[in-house]
PDB file of C-alpha atoms in Angstrom:
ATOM      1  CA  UNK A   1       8.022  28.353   0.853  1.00  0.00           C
ATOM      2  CA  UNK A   2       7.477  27.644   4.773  1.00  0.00           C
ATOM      3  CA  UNK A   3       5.875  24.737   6.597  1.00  0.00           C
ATOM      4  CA  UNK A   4       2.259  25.499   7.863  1.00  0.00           C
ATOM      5  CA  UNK A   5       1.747  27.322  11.027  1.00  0.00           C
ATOM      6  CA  UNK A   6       0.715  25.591  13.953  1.00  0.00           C
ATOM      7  CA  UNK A   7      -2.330  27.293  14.363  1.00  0.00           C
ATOM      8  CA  UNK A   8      -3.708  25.013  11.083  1.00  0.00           C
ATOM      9  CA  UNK A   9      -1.532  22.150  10.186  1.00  0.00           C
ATOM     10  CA  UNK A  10      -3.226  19.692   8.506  1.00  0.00           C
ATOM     11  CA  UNK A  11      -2.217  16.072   7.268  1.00  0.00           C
ATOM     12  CA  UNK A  12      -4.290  14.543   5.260  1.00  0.00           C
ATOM     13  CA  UNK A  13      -2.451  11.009   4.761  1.00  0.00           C
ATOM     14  CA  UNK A  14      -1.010   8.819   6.933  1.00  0.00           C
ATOM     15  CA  UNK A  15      -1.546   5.204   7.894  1.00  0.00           C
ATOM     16  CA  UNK A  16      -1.982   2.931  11.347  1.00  0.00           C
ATOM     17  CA  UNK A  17      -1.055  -0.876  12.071  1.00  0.00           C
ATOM     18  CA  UNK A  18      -4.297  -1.906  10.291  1.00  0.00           C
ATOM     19  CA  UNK A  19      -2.619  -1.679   6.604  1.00  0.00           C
ATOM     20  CA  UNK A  20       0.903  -1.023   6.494  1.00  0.00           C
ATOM     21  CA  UNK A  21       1.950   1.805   9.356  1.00  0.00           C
ATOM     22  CA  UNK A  22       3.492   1.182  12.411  1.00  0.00           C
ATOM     23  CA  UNK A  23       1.206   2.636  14.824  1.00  0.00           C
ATOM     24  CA  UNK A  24      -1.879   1.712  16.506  1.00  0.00           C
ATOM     25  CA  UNK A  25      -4.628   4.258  15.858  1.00  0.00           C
ATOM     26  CA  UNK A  26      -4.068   6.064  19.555  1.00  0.00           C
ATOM     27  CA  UNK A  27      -0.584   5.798  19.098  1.00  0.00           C
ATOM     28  CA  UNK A  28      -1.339   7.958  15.309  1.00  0.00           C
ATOM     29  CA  UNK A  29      -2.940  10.556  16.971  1.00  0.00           C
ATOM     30  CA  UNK A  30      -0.720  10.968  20.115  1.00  0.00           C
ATOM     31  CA  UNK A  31       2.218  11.480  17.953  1.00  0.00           C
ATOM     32  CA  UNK A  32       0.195  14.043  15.802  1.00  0.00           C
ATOM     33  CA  UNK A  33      -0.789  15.937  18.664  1.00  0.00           C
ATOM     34  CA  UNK A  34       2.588  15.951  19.714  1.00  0.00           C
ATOM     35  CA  UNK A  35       3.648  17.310  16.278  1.00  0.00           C
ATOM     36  CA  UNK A  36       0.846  19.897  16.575  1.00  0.00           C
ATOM     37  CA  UNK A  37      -0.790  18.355  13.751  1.00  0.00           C
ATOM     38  CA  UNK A  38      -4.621  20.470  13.518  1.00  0.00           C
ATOM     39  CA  UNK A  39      -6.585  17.905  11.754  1.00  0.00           C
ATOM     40  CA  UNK A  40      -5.508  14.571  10.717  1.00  0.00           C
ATOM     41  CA  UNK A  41      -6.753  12.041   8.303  1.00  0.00           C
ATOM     42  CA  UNK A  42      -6.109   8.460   9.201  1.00  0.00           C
ATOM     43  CA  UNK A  43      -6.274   6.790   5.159  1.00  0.00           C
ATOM     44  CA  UNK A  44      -5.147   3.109   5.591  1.00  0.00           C
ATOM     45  CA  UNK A  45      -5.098   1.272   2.470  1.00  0.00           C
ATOM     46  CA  UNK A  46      -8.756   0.298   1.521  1.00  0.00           C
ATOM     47  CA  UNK A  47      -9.756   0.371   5.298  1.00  0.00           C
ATOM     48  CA  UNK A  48     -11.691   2.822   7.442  1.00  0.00           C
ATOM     49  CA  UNK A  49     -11.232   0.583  10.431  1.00  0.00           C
ATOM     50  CA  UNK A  50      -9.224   2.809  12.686  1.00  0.00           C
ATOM     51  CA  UNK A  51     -11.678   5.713  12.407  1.00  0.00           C
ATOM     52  CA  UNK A  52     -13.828   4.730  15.921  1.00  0.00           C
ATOM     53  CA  UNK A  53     -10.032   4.022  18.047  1.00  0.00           C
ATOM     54  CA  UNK A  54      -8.384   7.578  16.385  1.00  0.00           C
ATOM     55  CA  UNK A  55     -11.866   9.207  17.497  1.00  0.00           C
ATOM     56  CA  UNK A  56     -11.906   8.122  21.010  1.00  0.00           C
ATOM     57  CA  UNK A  57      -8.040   8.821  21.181  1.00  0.00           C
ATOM     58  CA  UNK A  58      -8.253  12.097  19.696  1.00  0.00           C
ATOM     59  CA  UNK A  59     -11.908  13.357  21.624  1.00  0.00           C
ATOM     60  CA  UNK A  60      -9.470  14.684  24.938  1.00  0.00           C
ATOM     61  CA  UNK A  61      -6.808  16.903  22.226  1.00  0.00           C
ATOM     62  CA  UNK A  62      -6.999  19.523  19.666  1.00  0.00           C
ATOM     63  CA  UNK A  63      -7.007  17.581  17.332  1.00  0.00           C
ATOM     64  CA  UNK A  64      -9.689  16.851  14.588  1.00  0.00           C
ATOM     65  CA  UNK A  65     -10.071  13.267  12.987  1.00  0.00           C
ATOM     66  CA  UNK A  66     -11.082  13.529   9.233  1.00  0.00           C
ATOM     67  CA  UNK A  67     -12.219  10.568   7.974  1.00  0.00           C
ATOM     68  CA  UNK A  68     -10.636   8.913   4.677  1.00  0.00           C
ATOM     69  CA  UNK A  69      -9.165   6.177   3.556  1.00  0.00           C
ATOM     70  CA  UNK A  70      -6.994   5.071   0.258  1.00  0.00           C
ATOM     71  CA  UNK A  71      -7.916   3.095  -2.129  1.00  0.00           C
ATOM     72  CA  UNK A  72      -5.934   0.520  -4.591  1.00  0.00           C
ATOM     73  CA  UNK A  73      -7.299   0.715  -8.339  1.00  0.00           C
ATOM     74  CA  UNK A  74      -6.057  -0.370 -11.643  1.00  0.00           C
ATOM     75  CA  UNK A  75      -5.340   2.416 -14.560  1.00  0.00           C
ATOM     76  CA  UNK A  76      -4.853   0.717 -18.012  1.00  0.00           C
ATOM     77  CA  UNK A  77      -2.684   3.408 -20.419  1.00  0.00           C
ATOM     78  CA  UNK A  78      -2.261   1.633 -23.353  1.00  0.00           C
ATOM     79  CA  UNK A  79      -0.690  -2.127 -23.133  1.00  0.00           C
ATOM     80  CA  UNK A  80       0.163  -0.858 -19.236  1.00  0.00           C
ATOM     81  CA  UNK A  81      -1.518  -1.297 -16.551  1.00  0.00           C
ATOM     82  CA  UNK A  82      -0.419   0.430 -13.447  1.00  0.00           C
ATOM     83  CA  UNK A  83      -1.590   0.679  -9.600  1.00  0.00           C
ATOM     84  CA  UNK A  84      -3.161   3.927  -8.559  1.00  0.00           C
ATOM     85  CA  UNK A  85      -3.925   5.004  -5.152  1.00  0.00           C
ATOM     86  CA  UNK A  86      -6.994   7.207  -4.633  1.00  0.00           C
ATOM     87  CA  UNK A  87      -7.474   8.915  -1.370  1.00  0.00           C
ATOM     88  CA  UNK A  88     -10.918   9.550  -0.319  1.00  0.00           C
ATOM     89  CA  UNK A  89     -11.405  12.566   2.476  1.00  0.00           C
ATOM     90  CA  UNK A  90     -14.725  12.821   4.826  1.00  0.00           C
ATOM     91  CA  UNK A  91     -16.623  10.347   3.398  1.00  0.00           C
ATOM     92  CA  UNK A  92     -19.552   8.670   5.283  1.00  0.00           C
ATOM     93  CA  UNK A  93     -17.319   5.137   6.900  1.00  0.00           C
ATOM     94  CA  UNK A  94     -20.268   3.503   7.294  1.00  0.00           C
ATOM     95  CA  UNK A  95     -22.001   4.029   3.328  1.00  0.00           C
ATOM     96  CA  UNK A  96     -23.112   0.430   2.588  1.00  0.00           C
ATOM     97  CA  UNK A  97     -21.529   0.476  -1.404  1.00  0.00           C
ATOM     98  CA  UNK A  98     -18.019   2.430  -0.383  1.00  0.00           C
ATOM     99  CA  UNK A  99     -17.609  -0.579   2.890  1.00  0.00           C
ATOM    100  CA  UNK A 100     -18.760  -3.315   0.478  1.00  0.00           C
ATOM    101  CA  UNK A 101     -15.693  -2.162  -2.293  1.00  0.00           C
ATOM    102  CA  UNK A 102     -13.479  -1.872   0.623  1.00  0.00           C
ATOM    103  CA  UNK A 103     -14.098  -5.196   2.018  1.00  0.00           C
ATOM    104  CA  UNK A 104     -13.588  -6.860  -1.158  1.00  0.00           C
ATOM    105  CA  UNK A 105     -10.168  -5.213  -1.943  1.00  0.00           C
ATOM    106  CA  UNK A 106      -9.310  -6.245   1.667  1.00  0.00           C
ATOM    107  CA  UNK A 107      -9.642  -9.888   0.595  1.00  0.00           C
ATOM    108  CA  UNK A 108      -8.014  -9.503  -2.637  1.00  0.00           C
ATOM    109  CA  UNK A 109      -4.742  -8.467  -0.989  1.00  0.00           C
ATOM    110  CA  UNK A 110      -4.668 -11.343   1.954  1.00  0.00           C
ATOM    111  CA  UNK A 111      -5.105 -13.487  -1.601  1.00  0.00           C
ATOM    112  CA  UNK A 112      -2.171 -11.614  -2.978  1.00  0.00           C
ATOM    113  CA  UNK A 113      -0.349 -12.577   0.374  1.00  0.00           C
ATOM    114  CA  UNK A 114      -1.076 -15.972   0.477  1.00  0.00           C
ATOM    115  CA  UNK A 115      -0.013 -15.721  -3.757  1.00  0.00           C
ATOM    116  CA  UNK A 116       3.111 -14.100  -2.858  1.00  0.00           C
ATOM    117  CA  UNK A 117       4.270 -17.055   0.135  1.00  0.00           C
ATOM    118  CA  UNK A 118       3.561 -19.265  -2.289  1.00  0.00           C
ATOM    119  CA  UNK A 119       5.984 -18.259  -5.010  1.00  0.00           C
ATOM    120  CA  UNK A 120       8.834 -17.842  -2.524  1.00  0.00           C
ATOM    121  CA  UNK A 121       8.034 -20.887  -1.137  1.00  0.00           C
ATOM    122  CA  UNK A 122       9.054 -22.181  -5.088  1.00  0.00           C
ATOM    123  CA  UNK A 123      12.415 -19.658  -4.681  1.00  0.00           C
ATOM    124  CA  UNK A 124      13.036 -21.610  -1.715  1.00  0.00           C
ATOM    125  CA  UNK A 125      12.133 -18.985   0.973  1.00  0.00           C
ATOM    126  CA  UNK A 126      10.703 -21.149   3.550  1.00  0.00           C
ATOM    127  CA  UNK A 127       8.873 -20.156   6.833  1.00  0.00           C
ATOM    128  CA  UNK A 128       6.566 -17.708   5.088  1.00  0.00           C
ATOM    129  CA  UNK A 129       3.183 -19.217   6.461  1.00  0.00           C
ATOM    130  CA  UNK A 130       3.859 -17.923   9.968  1.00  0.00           C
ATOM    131  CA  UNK A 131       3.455 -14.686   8.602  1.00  0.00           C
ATOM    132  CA  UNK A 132       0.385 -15.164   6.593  1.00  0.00           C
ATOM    133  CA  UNK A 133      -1.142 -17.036   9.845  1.00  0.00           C
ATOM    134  CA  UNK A 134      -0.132 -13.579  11.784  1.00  0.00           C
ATOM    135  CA  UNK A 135      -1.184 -11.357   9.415  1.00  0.00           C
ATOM    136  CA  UNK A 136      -4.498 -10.013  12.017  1.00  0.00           C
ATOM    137  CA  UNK A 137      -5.040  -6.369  10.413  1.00  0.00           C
ATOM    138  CA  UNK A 138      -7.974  -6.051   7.871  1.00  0.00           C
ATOM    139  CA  UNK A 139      -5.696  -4.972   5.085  1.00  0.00           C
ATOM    140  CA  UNK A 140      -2.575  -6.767   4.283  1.00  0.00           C
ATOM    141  CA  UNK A 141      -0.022  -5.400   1.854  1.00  0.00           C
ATOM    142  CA  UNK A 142       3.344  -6.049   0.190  1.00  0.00           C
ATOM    143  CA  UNK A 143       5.007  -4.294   3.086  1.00  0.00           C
ATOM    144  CA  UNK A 144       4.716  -6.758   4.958  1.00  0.00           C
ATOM    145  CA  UNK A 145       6.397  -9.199   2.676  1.00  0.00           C
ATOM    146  CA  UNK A 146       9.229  -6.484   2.657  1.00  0.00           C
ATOM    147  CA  UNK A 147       9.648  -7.102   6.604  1.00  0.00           C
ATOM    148  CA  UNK A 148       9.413 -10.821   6.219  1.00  0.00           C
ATOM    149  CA  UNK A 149      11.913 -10.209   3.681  1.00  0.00           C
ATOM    150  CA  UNK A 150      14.358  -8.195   5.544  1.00  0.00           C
ATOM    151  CA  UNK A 151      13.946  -9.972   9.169  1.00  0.00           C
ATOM    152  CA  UNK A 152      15.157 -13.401   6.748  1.00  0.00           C
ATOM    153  CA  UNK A 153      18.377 -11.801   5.798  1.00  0.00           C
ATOM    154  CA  UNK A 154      16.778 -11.694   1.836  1.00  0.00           C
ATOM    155  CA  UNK A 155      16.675  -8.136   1.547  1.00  0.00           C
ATOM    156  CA  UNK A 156      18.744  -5.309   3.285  1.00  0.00           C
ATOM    157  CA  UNK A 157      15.687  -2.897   3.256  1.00  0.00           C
ATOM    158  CA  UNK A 158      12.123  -2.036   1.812  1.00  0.00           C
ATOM    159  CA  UNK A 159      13.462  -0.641  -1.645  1.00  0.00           C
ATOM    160  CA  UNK A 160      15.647  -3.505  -1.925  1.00  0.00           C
ATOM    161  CA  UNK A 161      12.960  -6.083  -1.102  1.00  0.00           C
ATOM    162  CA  UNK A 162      10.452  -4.130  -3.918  1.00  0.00           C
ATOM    163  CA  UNK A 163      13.609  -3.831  -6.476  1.00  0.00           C
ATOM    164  CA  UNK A 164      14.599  -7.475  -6.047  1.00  0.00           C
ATOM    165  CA  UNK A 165      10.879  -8.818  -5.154  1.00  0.00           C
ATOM    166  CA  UNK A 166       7.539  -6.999  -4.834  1.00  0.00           C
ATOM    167  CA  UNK A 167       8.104  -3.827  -7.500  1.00  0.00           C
ATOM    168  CA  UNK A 168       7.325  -4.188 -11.185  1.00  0.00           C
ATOM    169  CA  UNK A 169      10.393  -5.590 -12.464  1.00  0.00           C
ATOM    170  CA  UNK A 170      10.623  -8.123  -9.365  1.00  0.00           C
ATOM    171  CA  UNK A 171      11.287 -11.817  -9.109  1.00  0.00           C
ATOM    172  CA  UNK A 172       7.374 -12.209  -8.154  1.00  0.00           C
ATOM    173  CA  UNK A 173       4.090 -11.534  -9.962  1.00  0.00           C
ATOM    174  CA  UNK A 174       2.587  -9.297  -7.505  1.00  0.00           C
ATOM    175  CA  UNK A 175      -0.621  -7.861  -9.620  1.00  0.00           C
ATOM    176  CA  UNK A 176      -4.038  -7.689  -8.430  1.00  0.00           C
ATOM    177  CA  UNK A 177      -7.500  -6.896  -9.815  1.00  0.00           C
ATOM    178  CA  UNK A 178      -8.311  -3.658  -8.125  1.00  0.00           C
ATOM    179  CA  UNK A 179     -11.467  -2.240  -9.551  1.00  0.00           C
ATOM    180  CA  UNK A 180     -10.777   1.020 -11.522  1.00  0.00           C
ATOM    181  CA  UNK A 181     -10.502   4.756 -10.765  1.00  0.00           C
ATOM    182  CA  UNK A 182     -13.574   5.853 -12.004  1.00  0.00           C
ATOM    183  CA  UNK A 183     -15.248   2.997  -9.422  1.00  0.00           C
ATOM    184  CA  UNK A 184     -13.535   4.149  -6.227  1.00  0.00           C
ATOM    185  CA  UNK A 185     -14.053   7.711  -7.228  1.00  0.00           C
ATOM    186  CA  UNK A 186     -17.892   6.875  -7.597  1.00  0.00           C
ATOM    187  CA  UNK A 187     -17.592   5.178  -4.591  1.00  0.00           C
ATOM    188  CA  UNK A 188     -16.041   7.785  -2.229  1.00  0.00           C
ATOM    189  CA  UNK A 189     -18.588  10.784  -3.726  1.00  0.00           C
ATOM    190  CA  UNK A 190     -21.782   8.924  -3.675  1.00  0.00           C
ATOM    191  CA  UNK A 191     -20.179   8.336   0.448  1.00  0.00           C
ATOM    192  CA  UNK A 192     -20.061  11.995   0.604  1.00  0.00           C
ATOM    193  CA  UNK A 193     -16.239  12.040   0.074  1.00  0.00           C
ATOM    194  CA  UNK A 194     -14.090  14.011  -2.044  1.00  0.00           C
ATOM    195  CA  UNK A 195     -11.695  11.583  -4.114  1.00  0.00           C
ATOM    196  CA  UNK A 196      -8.165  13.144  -4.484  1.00  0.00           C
ATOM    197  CA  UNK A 197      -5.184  11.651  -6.278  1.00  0.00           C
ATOM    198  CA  UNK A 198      -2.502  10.260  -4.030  1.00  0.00           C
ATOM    199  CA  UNK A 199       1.703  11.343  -4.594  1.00  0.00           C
ATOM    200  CA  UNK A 200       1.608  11.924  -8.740  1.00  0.00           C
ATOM    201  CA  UNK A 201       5.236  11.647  -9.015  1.00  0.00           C
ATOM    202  CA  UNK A 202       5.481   8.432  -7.113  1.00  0.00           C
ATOM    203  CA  UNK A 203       4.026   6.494 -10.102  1.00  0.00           C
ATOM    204  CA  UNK A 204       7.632   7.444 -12.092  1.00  0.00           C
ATOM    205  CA  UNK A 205       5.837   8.533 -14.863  1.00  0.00           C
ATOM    206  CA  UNK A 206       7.278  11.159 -17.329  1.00  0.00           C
ATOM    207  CA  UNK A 207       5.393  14.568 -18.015  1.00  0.00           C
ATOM    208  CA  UNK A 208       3.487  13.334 -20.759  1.00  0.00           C
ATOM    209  CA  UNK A 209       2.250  10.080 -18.890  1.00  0.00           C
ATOM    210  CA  UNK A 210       1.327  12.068 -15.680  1.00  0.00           C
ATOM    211  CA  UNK A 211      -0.900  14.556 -17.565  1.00  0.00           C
ATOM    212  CA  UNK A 212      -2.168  11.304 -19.165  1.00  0.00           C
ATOM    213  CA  UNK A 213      -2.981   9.932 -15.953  1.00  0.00           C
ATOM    214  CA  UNK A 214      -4.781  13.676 -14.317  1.00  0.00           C
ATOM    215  CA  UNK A 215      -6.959  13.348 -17.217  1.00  0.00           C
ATOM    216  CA  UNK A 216      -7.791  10.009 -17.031  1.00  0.00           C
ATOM    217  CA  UNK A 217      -8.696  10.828 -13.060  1.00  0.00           C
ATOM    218  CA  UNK A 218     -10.388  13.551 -14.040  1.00  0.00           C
ATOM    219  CA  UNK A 219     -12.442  11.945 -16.662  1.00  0.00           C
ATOM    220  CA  UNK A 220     -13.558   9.211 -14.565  1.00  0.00           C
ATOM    221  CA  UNK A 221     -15.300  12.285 -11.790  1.00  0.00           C
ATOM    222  CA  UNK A 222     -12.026  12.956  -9.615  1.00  0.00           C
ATOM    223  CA  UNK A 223     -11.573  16.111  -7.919  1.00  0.00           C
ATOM    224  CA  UNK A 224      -8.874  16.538  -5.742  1.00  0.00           C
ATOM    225  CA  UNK A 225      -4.976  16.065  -6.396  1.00  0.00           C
ATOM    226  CA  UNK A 226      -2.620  15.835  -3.324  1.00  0.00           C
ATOM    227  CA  UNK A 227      -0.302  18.773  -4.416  1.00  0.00           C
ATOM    228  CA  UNK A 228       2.114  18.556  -1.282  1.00  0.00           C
ATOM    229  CA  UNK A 229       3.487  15.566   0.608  1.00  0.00           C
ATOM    230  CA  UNK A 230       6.457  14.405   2.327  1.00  0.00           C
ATOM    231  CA  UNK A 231      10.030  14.436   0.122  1.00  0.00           C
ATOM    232  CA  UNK A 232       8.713  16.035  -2.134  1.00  0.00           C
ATOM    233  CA  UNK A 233      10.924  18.097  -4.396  1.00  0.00           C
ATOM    234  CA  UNK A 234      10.167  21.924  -4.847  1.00  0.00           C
ATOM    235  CA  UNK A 235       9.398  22.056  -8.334  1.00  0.00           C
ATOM    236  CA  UNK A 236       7.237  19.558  -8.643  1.00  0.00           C
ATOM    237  CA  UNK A 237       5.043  20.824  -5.834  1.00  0.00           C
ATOM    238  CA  UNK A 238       5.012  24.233  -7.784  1.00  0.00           C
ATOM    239  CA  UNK A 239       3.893  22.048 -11.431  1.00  0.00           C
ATOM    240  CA  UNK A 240       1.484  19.869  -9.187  1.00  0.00           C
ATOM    241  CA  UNK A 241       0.067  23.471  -8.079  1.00  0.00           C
ATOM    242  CA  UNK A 242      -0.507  24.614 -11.222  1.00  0.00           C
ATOM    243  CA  UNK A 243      -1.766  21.294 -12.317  1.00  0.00           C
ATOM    244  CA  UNK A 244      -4.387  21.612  -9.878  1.00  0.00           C
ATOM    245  CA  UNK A 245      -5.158  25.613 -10.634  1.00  0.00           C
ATOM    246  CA  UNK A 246      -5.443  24.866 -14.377  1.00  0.00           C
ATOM    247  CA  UNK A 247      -7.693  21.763 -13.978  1.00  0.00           C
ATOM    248  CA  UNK A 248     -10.138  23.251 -10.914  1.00  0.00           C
ATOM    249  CA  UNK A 249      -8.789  20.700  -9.200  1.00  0.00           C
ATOM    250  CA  UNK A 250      -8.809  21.110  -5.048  1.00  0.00           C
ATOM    251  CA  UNK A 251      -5.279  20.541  -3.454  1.00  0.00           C
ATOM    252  CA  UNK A 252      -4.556  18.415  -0.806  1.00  0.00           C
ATOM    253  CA  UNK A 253      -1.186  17.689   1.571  1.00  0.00           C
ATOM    254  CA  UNK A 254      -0.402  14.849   3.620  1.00  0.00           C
ATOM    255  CA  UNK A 255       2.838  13.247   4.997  1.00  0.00           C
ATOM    256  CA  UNK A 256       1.875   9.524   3.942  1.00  0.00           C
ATOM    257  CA  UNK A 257       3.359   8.997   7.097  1.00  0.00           C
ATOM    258  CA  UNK A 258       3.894   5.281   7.801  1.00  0.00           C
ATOM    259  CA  UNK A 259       6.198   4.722  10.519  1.00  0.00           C
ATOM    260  CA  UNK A 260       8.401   7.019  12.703  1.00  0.00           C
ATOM    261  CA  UNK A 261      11.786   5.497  11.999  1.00  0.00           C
ATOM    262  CA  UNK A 262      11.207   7.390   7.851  1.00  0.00           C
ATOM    263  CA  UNK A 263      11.631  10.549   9.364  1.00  0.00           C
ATOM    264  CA  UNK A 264      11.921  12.481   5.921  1.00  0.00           C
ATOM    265  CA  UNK A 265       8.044  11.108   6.161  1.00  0.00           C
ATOM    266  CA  UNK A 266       6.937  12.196   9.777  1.00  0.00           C
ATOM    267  CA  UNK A 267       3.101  13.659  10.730  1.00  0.00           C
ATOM    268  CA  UNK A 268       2.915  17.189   9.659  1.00  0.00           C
ATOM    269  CA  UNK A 269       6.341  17.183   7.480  1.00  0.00           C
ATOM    270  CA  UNK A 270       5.392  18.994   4.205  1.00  0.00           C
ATOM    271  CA  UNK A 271       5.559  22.233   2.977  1.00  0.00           C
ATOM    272  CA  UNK A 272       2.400  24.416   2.737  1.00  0.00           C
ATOM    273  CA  UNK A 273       0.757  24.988  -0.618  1.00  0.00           C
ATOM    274  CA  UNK A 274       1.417  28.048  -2.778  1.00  0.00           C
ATOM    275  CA  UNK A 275      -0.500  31.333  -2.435  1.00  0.00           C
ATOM    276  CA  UNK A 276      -2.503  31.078  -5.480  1.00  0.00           C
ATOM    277  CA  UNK A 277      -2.971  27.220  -4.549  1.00  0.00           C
ATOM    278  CA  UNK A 278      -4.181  27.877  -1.213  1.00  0.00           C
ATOM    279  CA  UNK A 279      -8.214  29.138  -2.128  1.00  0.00           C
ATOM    280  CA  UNK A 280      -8.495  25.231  -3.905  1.00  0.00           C
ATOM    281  CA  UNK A 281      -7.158  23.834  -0.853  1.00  0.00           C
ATOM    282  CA  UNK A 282      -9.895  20.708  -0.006  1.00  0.00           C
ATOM    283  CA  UNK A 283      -9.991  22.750   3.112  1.00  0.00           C
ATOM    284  CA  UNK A 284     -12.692  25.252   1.725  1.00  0.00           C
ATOM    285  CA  UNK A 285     -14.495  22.312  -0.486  1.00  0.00           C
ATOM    286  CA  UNK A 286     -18.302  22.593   0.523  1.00  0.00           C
ATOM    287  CA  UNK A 287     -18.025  18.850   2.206  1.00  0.00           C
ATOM    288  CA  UNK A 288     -14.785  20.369   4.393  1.00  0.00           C
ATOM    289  CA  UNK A 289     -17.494  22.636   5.890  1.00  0.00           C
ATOM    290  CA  UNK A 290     -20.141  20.501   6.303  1.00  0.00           C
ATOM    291  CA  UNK A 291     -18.124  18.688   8.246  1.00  0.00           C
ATOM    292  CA  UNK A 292     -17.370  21.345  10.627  1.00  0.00           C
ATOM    293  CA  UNK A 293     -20.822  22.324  10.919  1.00  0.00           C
ATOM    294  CA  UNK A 294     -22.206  18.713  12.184  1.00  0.00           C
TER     295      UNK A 294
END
């Protein structure tokens, strides 16, 4: 199982300086083109903002900007309640209900900020405000509590600041009411959008709980699973596959490329789908096409 060919090399997940990547927009899409990334799908956590910069940036290279974005909802199993990310590809950025959802999960998370400096403020962790003053992108996250966390000598690196902090068995209460899948889904397809969910095995859920989950996407209008992404391990691409083939479910792949210093994470680092996966690839969805055409 090969890497795609640079003639099409799609990524269909990544993120810029306006949630929790590294990069400016132009910055994005020079290193893509530079990795001979094809098309490119700039999905910042419930923003679309860097769509008009990548654009611009991207309007001199072979490159094509697909428009997405990835959206924070809440997925009650039971007594548990977990996050879910939901990745919306080619939807219209400027659909009046999908902006109004995203602008209201934007403010929920500078309130989980502002929540979060205020309970290490009670740990004793002082100094905290200056970040929340600096925070200037549209859609703050718990990453950048990490780096607060790490520059202050508190934590030696992101999965020790989540482990000790921010994850679910962390020193702070880091929840937040995200509306739920089948709302961003609706959201995203009524935009035009085709609603795909983001890294299944990253929620650490066993085999029963992750078909539990695909169902529960399904049932609430989903149509897309991301099938192949960054460090991912070869037999669970190959289950995710056939997840996808047994459900009618189109694949995508994206790096969820964040910063350049993960470079087990980098643009255009995954491996390409499997043969039989390849004819559900979002790539030949009927919105992938009309995209092309305009």
């Amino acid at each position: 199982m090969g890497y795609h060919a640079p003639m099409f090399r799609p990524d269909l997940h990544s993120h810029t300086l306006l949630s929790d990547g590294a990069l400016s927009p132009a910055r994005l899409v020079e290193r893509a083109a530079g990795r001979n990334v094809t098309h490119l799908a700039i999905t910042d956590h419930d923003c679309m903002d860097a769509l008009p910069e990548a654009r611009r940036s991207a309007a001199s290279l072979d490159l094509t900007i697909i428009p997405g974005t990835e959206i924070s909802t809440r997925w009650e199993n039971g007594k548990t309640v977990r996050e879910i990310h939901i990745i919306g590809l080619l939807q219209d950025p400027e659909e009046p209900a999908l902006q109004a959802l995203l602008r209201h999960h934007q403010s929920l998370r500078r309130e989980r900020v502002v929540e979060l400096a205020r309970q290490l403020e009670k740990q004793g962790i002082g100094g905290i405000e200056v970040l929340v003053d600096a925070l200037t992108c549209p859609s703050p996250g718990r990453n950048h509590i990490a780096d607060f966390l790490i520059r202050g000598g508190h934590a030696s690196n992101k999965q020790d600041a989540f482990k000790r902090y921010l994850g679910r068995q962390g020193r702070l209460s880091t929840p937040a009411p995200w509306c739920d899948m089948a709302t961003a889904i609706g959201r995203i397809q009524a935009a035009g959008g085709i609603a795909v969910l983001a890294h299944p095995d990253r929620y650490r859920l066993g085999k029963r709980q992750l078909r539990q989950l695909i169902d529960a996407f399904v049932e609430g209008g989903g149509s897309g699973l991301e099938v192949s992404y960054s460090n991912l391990n070869p037999d669970v691409l190959k289950h995710l596959a056939r997840q996808a083939e047994e459900r009618g479910l189109w694949a995508s792949v994206g790096s969820d490329f964040h910063t350049p210093e993960t470079t087990w994470m980098d643009l255009g680092k995954l491996r390409q789908l499997p043969g039989h996966c390849e004819p559900q690839a979002v790539w030949h969805h009927p919105a992938w096409q009309r995209f092309n055409a305009a």
